[in-house]
């Protein structure tokens, strides 16, 4: 049998004598969707200007956006692989990367998985504001009908299919269909439940939505680009103990996991000599948090980068800071530890990050600065090296090129999908969900208790108070 590779002038041949095939178990078939499911959607990019800004600039250069021109030191430039990439641009980036996948096949019968290049994230954006639920769901429902009529779907009823929806899973799962004002119902539709859907944040609702990293500004073209950047940030002189980039959330009274952000900002302002702050206004068109060079320079100068939740538990900033070699500080376990199972360590999370429970910050009984200062310098160096090692795993390489020996976020996501489909074929129960209340293994209750002085027992504290009462004021 001969299997054609779609994106290269090469033909992969499997011969009957069992000769080794490097693509065995890795072939992927890509559905040739009608343009209304992808190309037409991004052609409509100006439709989002009223609420989401000009998306047309972000879909240029294979989805990477406009190349950056760093007038400060000439490092963060388009020539070096840096672009003004939108955090919700993954649909197009991933599709273009899949065109470079080395084991594509035109023969769906030999494919281990099937890729569906539907731009679900962009579809959400264009029909979100001012439309009813029927309009929001129209493209997803149309896609389901189209897919279920294909013979490739009937082989496993879509369980071997996957698509990329480059927003959080919550954007594709409405909580209510009665006067709902957010999202469509892609993940709740039968077809959406059967496929593996790669999102920027999983909903943990025992479904098939798997989280993958947010796109960063850096998109290397070669292995040398990655290694050169790692060497650069390894040698950085970090003058700030900690840093934060983001806007406050004063209107988030009811959502405790968002309120912690304002407390983090307040502590950063109080520690102004040790905390670098790039505060952002939430008004439309505000430039403060949309200057990649300023953001990346701050992250490169800080040892720790504070990552409280924003509109949801996850943040693009986590990955921008890691690319800069900055150790992330988390306040909620769903910000990373329960996400990104294919890209970040599944255990020993504190080897590359710091965890301070949000309750400690909200109750004002912990100093973030004190916790971070209590970590020994040699431990900080080891943690930073772990972050630097993780950089390739959270990058999306330039879709117009291909890394040779280094695996990026797309490579790992495809491996995760292939493993998931293989387990389904073996009859295993596969579920991306995990109870929200369940913390990952090996997670310390508090980083302060790990690096700071050991807490005294209750008996010891009582005896100390009794001694103080007997002796009186000194």
Coordinates of C-alpha atoms in Angstrom, one line a residue:
X1 CA 0.0 0.0 0.0
X2 CA 1.2 3.5 -0.7
X3 CA 0.2 6.4 1.6
X4 CA 0.6 10.0 0.3
X5 CA 2.0 12.6 2.6
X6 CA 0.0 15.8 2.0
X7 CA 2.5 18.5 2.7
X8 CA 5.7 17.1 1.2
X9 CA 6.9 15.7 -2.1
X10 CA 7.4 12.3 -0.5
X11 CA 5.4 9.1 -0.6
X12 CA 5.5 6.8 2.4
X13 CA 5.3 3.2 1.4
X14 CA 4.4 0.3 3.7
X15 CA 5.6 -3.0 2.3
X16 CA 4.3 -6.4 3.1
X17 CA 7.6 -7.7 4.6
X18 CA 7.0 -5.6 7.7
X19 CA 9.8 -3.1 7.1
X20 CA 9.9 -0.4 9.8
X21 CA 7.6 2.5 9.1
X22 CA 8.4 5.6 11.3
X23 CA 4.8 6.8 10.9
X24 CA 3.1 3.5 12.0
X25 CA 0.5 4.4 14.6
X26 CA 1.0 8.1 13.9
X27 CA -0.8 8.7 10.6
X28 CA -3.4 11.5 10.7
X29 CA -6.1 12.2 8.2
X30 CA -7.2 15.8 7.8
X31 CA -10.8 16.5 6.8
X32 CA -11.2 18.7 3.8
X33 CA -13.9 20.9 5.3
X34 CA -16.0 23.3 3.2
X35 CA -14.5 26.8 3.6
X36 CA -17.5 28.0 5.6
X37 CA -15.9 26.2 8.6
X38 CA -12.5 27.9 8.4
X39 CA -11.3 30.1 5.6
X40 CA -14.6 32.1 5.4
X41 CA -14.6 32.6 9.1
X42 CA -11.3 34.4 9.2
X43 CA -12.2 36.3 6.0
X44 CA -14.9 37.8 8.2
X45 CA -12.3 39.1 10.7
X46 CA -13.5 42.7 10.7
X47 CA -16.8 41.6 12.1
X48 CA -15.3 41.5 15.6
X49 CA -13.9 45.1 15.7
X50 CA -16.7 46.5 17.9
X51 CA -15.9 44.2 20.8
X52 CA -12.7 42.3 20.2
X53 CA -10.6 44.8 18.2
X54 CA -9.0 44.3 14.8
X55 CA -8.5 40.5 14.5
X56 CA -7.4 40.9 10.8
X57 CA -3.9 41.8 11.8
X58 CA -3.7 38.8 14.1
X59 CA -4.6 36.2 11.4
X60 CA -1.7 37.3 9.1
X61 CA 1.5 35.3 8.9
X62 CA -0.1 31.9 9.2
X63 CA -1.9 33.1 12.4
X64 CA 1.1 34.5 14.2
X65 CA 0.1 38.1 13.6
X66 CA 2.4 41.0 12.6
X67 CA 6.2 40.6 13.2
X68 CA 7.5 42.6 16.1
X69 CA 10.1 45.4 15.7
X70 CA 12.0 45.9 19.0
X71 CA 13.5 49.3 19.0
X72 CA 15.0 48.9 22.4
X73 CA 17.7 46.2 22.0
X74 CA 16.8 44.6 18.7
X75 CA 16.2 41.2 20.3
X76 CA 12.5 40.6 20.2
X77 CA 12.0 41.0 16.4
X78 CA 10.1 39.2 13.6
X79 CA 13.5 38.2 12.2
X80 CA 14.2 36.3 15.4
X81 CA 10.7 34.6 15.5
X82 CA 8.7 37.2 17.6
X83 CA 5.2 38.2 16.5
X84 CA 2.2 40.1 17.9
X85 CA 0.3 36.9 18.4
X86 CA -3.2 37.0 19.8
X87 CA -3.9 34.8 22.8
X88 CA -7.0 33.4 21.0
X89 CA -5.3 32.8 17.6
X90 CA -4.6 29.1 18.1
X91 CA -7.1 27.7 15.7
X92 CA -5.3 29.1 12.7
X93 CA -1.8 28.4 14.1
X94 CA -2.5 24.8 14.8
X95 CA -4.1 24.2 11.4
X96 CA -1.1 25.6 9.6
X97 CA 1.2 23.5 11.8
X98 CA -0.8 20.4 11.0
X99 CA -0.1 21.0 7.3
X100 CA 3.6 20.4 8.2
X101 CA 3.0 17.2 10.2
X102 CA 5.3 14.5 8.9
X103 CA 2.7 11.7 9.0
X104 CA -0.3 13.0 7.1
X105 CA -2.2 10.6 4.9
X106 CA -4.9 10.8 2.2
X107 CA -6.1 7.4 3.2
X108 CA -8.3 7.7 6.2
X109 CA -8.5 3.9 6.7
X110 CA -4.8 3.8 7.8
X111 CA -5.1 7.0 10.0
X112 CA -4.8 6.7 13.8
X113 CA -6.6 10.0 14.3
X114 CA -8.6 12.5 12.2
X115 CA -8.1 16.2 12.4
X116 CA -11.1 18.6 12.0
X117 CA -9.8 22.1 11.0
X118 CA -12.9 23.9 12.2
X119 CA -12.1 27.4 13.6
X120 CA -14.3 27.1 16.6
X121 CA -12.6 29.9 18.6
X122 CA -12.9 32.4 15.7
X123 CA -16.5 31.4 15.2
X124 CA -17.2 32.1 18.9
X125 CA -15.7 35.6 18.5
X126 CA -17.7 36.6 15.4
X127 CA -21.1 35.6 16.8
X128 CA -20.8 36.2 20.5
X129 CA -22.2 39.7 21.0
X130 CA -25.7 40.6 19.9
X131 CA -26.8 37.2 18.7
X132 CA -29.2 34.6 20.0
X133 CA -28.2 31.0 20.8
X134 CA -29.3 29.7 17.5
X135 CA -26.9 32.0 15.7
X136 CA -24.1 31.1 18.1
X137 CA -24.6 27.4 17.6
X138 CA -25.2 27.4 13.9
X139 CA -21.7 26.6 12.7
X140 CA -21.1 23.9 15.3
X141 CA -24.4 22.3 14.5
X142 CA -23.7 22.4 10.8
X143 CA -20.3 20.9 11.4
X144 CA -21.8 18.0 13.4
X145 CA -24.2 17.3 10.6
X146 CA -21.4 17.4 8.0
X147 CA -19.1 15.1 10.0
X148 CA -21.7 12.5 10.9
X149 CA -22.4 12.0 7.3
X150 CA -18.8 11.0 6.6
X151 CA -17.6 7.4 6.6
X152 CA -14.6 8.4 8.7
X153 CA -17.0 9.4 11.5
X154 CA -18.9 6.2 11.5
X155 CA -15.8 4.1 12.0
X156 CA -15.6 5.1 15.7
X157 CA -18.5 7.6 15.8
X158 CA -16.0 10.5 16.1
X159 CA -14.0 9.1 19.0
X160 CA -10.8 9.3 16.9
X161 CA -11.5 12.9 15.7
X162 CA -10.0 16.0 17.2
X163 CA -10.3 19.7 16.7
X164 CA -8.8 22.9 18.2
X165 CA -11.0 25.5 19.8
X166 CA -8.6 28.2 20.8
X167 CA -10.4 29.6 23.8
X168 CA -11.3 28.3 27.2
X169 CA -13.7 25.3 27.4
X170 CA -16.2 27.5 29.2
X171 CA -16.7 29.5 26.0
X172 CA -18.1 26.3 24.4
X173 CA -20.4 25.1 27.2
X174 CA -23.3 27.3 28.1
X175 CA -24.5 26.9 31.6
X176 CA -28.1 27.6 30.5
X177 CA -30.0 27.8 27.3
X178 CA -32.5 30.2 28.8
X179 CA -31.4 33.8 28.2
X180 CA -27.8 32.7 28.2
X181 CA -25.4 35.5 27.3
X182 CA -22.1 33.7 27.0
X183 CA -20.7 31.0 24.6
X184 CA -22.0 28.4 22.3
X185 CA -22.7 24.7 23.1
X186 CA -20.1 22.9 21.0
X187 CA -18.8 20.8 23.9
X188 CA -22.4 19.8 24.9
X189 CA -23.4 18.6 21.5
X190 CA -23.2 14.9 20.8
X191 CA -20.5 15.4 18.2
X192 CA -18.6 17.7 20.5
X193 CA -18.7 15.1 23.3
X194 CA -17.3 12.4 21.1
X195 CA -14.4 14.3 19.7
X196 CA -11.3 15.4 21.6
X197 CA -11.4 19.2 21.7
X198 CA -8.2 21.0 22.5
X199 CA -8.9 24.2 24.4
X200 CA -6.9 26.7 26.4
X201 CA -8.5 25.7 29.7
X202 CA -10.4 22.5 30.4
X203 CA -13.7 22.7 32.2
X204 CA -13.0 19.5 34.4
X205 CA -16.5 18.3 33.7
X206 CA -15.5 14.8 32.8
X207 CA -15.7 15.4 29.1
X208 CA -13.4 15.4 26.1
X209 CA -11.9 18.9 26.3
X210 CA -8.1 18.8 26.8
X211 CA -6.1 21.9 27.7
X212 CA -3.1 23.1 25.7
X213 CA -0.9 26.2 26.3
X214 CA -1.9 29.7 25.2
X215 CA 0.1 30.9 22.2
X216 CA 3.1 33.1 23.2
X217 CA 4.9 35.8 21.2
X218 CA 7.8 33.5 20.3
X219 CA 7.6 31.2 17.4
X220 CA 11.0 29.7 16.6
X221 CA 11.8 28.4 13.1
X222 CA 14.7 26.1 14.0
X223 CA 16.1 24.1 16.9
X224 CA 19.0 26.7 17.0
X225 CA 16.4 29.5 17.6
X226 CA 15.1 27.6 20.7
X227 CA 18.6 26.8 22.1
X228 CA 19.9 30.3 21.5
X229 CA 16.9 31.8 23.4
X230 CA 17.3 29.4 26.3
X231 CA 21.0 30.4 26.6
X232 CA 20.1 34.1 26.6
X233 CA 17.5 33.9 29.4
X234 CA 19.7 31.6 31.4
X235 CA 22.3 34.4 31.5
X236 CA 19.8 37.2 32.4
X237 CA 20.5 39.4 35.4
X238 CA 17.3 39.4 37.3
X239 CA 16.9 42.7 39.3
X240 CA 13.3 42.2 40.5
X241 CA 12.3 39.6 43.0
X242 CA 8.9 39.3 41.5
X243 CA 6.7 40.9 38.8
X244 CA 3.1 41.2 37.7
X245 CA 1.5 42.1 34.4
X246 CA -2.3 42.6 34.3
X247 CA -5.4 44.6 35.1
X248 CA -7.3 44.7 38.5
X249 CA -10.8 43.1 38.8
X250 CA -12.7 45.5 41.0
X251 CA -16.0 44.3 39.7
X252 CA -15.5 40.7 40.7
X253 CA -17.0 40.7 44.2
X254 CA -18.6 37.3 44.1
X255 CA -15.8 35.3 42.4
X256 CA -13.2 34.7 45.0
X257 CA -10.6 33.3 42.7
X258 CA -10.6 36.5 40.8
X259 CA -10.6 38.8 43.8
X260 CA -7.2 37.4 44.8
X261 CA -5.8 39.3 41.9
X262 CA -6.5 42.7 43.5
X263 CA -4.7 41.5 46.7
X264 CA -1.7 40.4 44.7
X265 CA -1.5 43.8 42.9
X266 CA -1.8 45.6 46.3
X267 CA 1.1 43.5 47.7
X268 CA 3.2 44.2 44.6
X269 CA 2.6 48.0 45.0
X270 CA 3.6 47.8 48.7
X271 CA 6.8 46.0 47.8
X272 CA 7.6 48.5 45.0
X273 CA 11.3 48.1 45.5
X274 CA 11.2 44.4 44.8
X275 CA 8.1 43.9 42.6
X276 CA 8.0 45.1 39.0
X277 CA 4.4 46.1 38.1
X278 CA 3.0 46.6 34.6
X279 CA -0.5 47.7 35.5
X280 CA -3.1 47.6 32.7
X281 CA -6.2 49.6 32.1
X282 CA -9.2 47.5 31.0
X283 CA -10.5 50.2 28.7
X284 CA -10.8 49.2 25.0
X285 CA -7.6 50.0 23.0
X286 CA -5.5 50.4 26.2
X287 CA -1.9 49.7 25.1
X288 CA -0.2 48.9 28.4
X289 CA -0.6 45.1 28.3
X290 CA -0.4 44.8 24.5
X291 CA 3.3 45.8 24.1
X292 CA 5.1 42.4 23.9
X293 CA 8.5 43.9 24.2
X294 CA 7.7 45.7 27.5
X295 CA 6.1 42.6 28.9
X296 CA 8.9 40.2 27.9
X297 CA 11.6 42.6 29.2
X298 CA 9.9 42.8 32.6
X299 CA 9.6 39.1 32.8
X300 CA 13.2 38.6 31.9
X301 CA 14.3 40.8 34.8
X302 CA 12.2 39.0 37.5
X303 CA 12.9 35.8 39.4
X304 CA 9.2 35.1 40.1
X305 CA 6.1 36.1 38.1
X306 CA 2.8 36.3 40.0
X307 CA 0.0 34.5 38.2
X308 CA -3.4 35.1 40.0
X309 CA -6.5 34.0 38.1
X310 CA -8.1 36.5 35.7
X311 CA -11.5 36.1 33.9
X312 CA -10.8 32.4 34.4
X313 CA -8.3 30.3 36.3
X314 CA -5.7 30.2 33.5
X315 CA -3.7 33.0 31.9
X316 CA -1.7 33.5 28.8
X317 CA 0.8 35.4 31.0
X318 CA 1.8 32.1 32.6
X319 CA 3.4 31.0 29.3
X320 CA 4.8 34.4 28.4
X321 CA 6.6 34.5 31.7
X322 CA 7.9 30.9 31.4
X323 CA 9.3 31.7 28.0
X324 CA 11.2 34.5 29.8
X325 CA 12.6 32.1 32.3
X326 CA 10.5 33.5 35.1
X327 CA 9.3 31.1 37.8
X328 CA 5.5 31.2 37.9
X329 CA 3.7 31.8 41.3
X330 CA 0.2 30.3 41.4
X331 CA -2.6 31.0 43.8
X332 CA -5.1 28.5 42.4
X333 CA -4.4 24.8 41.5
X334 CA -6.6 25.1 38.4
X335 CA -4.3 27.7 36.9
X336 CA -1.8 25.1 35.8
X337 CA -1.6 22.0 38.1
X338 CA -4.9 20.5 37.0
X339 CA -4.4 21.7 33.4
X340 CA -1.9 21.0 30.5
X341 CA -1.3 17.3 31.4
X342 CA 0.5 16.8 28.1
X343 CA 2.8 19.9 28.4
X344 CA 3.6 20.5 32.1
X345 CA 4.7 18.0 34.8
X346 CA 1.9 15.9 36.3
X347 CA 3.7 15.7 39.6
X348 CA 6.4 17.6 41.6
X349 CA 4.8 20.9 40.5
X350 CA 7.0 22.9 42.9
X351 CA 10.1 21.9 41.0
X352 CA 9.2 24.6 38.5
X353 CA 6.7 26.8 40.3
X354 CA 5.5 28.3 43.6
X355 CA 2.1 27.7 45.1
X356 CA 0.5 30.1 47.6
X357 CA -3.1 29.2 48.4
X358 CA -5.5 32.0 47.5
X359 CA -7.2 31.8 50.9
X360 CA -4.0 32.8 52.6
X361 CA -3.7 35.9 50.4
X362 CA -7.4 36.9 50.7
X363 CA -7.2 36.6 54.5
X364 CA -4.1 38.7 54.5
X365 CA -2.2 36.2 56.6
X366 CA 0.7 35.7 54.2
X367 CA 3.3 38.0 52.7
X368 CA 4.1 37.0 49.1
X369 CA 7.4 38.7 49.3
X370 CA 8.3 36.9 52.5
X371 CA 7.4 33.5 51.0
X372 CA 9.6 34.1 47.9
X373 CA 12.5 35.5 49.9
X374 CA 12.4 32.4 52.1
X375 CA 13.3 30.2 49.1
X376 CA 17.1 29.5 49.1
X377 CA 19.1 30.9 46.2
X378 CA 20.3 27.5 45.0
X379 CA 16.7 26.3 45.0
X380 CA 15.7 29.3 42.9
X381 CA 18.4 28.5 40.4
X382 CA 17.2 24.9 40.2
X383 CA 13.6 26.0 39.7
X384 CA 14.6 28.4 37.0
X385 CA 16.5 25.7 35.1
X386 CA 13.4 23.5 35.2
X387 CA 11.3 26.4 33.7
X388 CA 13.9 26.9 31.0
X389 CA 13.8 23.1 30.2
X390 CA 10.0 23.4 29.8
X391 CA 10.1 26.3 27.3
X392 CA 10.0 24.2 24.1
X393 CA 7.0 22.3 25.4
X394 CA 4.9 25.5 25.7
X395 CA 6.0 27.1 22.4
X396 CA 4.2 27.0 19.0
X397 CA 6.9 26.9 16.3
X398 CA 6.4 28.9 13.2
X399 CA 3.9 27.0 11.1
X400 CA 5.9 27.8 7.9
X401 CA 8.9 25.8 9.2
X402 CA 9.5 22.6 11.2
X403 CA 11.8 22.0 14.2
X404 CA 14.1 18.9 13.7
X405 CA 14.7 17.3 17.1
X406 CA 12.8 19.5 19.5
X407 CA 9.1 18.9 20.2
X408 CA 6.9 21.9 20.6
X409 CA 3.4 22.3 22.0
X410 CA 1.7 21.0 18.8
X411 CA 3.9 17.9 18.7
X412 CA 3.0 17.0 22.3
X413 CA -0.7 17.7 21.8
X414 CA -0.8 15.4 18.7
X415 CA 1.0 12.7 20.8
X416 CA -1.6 13.2 23.5
X417 CA -4.4 12.8 21.0
X418 CA -2.9 9.7 19.5
X419 CA -2.4 8.1 22.9
X420 CA -6.0 9.0 23.9
X421 CA -7.4 7.4 20.7
X422 CA -5.2 4.3 21.2
X423 CA -6.6 3.9 24.7
X424 CA -10.1 4.2 23.5
X425 CA -9.5 1.5 20.9
X426 CA -8.2 -0.7 23.7
X427 CA -11.5 -0.3 25.4
X428 CA -10.3 2.0 28.2
X429 CA -12.5 4.6 29.7
X430 CA -10.9 8.0 28.7
X431 CA -12.0 11.2 30.4
X432 CA -10.2 14.5 30.6
X433 CA -12.1 15.5 33.8
X434 CA -10.9 15.5 37.3
X435 CA -12.9 16.6 40.4
X436 CA -12.2 20.3 40.9
X437 CA -11.7 19.7 44.6
X438 CA -9.0 17.1 44.0
X439 CA -5.5 18.5 44.2
X440 CA -2.7 17.0 42.1
X441 CA -0.3 14.6 44.0
X442 CA 2.8 15.9 45.8
X443 CA 1.4 19.4 46.1
X444 CA 2.4 21.0 49.4
X445 CA -0.3 22.8 51.3
X446 CA 1.8 26.0 51.2
X447 CA 5.1 26.9 49.7
X448 CA 5.8 28.9 52.8
X449 CA 5.6 25.7 54.9
X450 CA 8.1 24.1 52.5
X451 CA 10.8 26.8 52.6
X452 CA 10.0 28.8 55.7
X453 CA 10.4 27.9 59.3
X454 CA 8.4 24.9 60.4
X455 CA 5.2 25.7 62.2
X456 CA 5.1 25.0 65.9
X457 CA 2.7 22.4 67.2
X458 CA -0.5 23.5 69.1
X459 CA 1.0 22.3 72.4
X460 CA 4.1 24.3 71.9
X461 CA 2.1 27.4 71.1
X462 CA 0.0 27.0 74.2
X463 CA 3.1 26.5 76.4
X464 CA 4.7 29.7 75.0
X465 CA 1.6 31.7 75.7
X466 CA 1.4 30.3 79.2
X467 CA 5.0 31.2 79.8
X468 CA 4.4 34.8 78.5
X469 CA 1.4 35.2 80.8
X470 CA 3.4 33.9 83.9
X471 CA 6.4 36.1 83.2
X472 CA 4.5 39.1 82.2
X473 CA 5.8 42.0 80.1
X474 CA 9.6 42.2 80.0

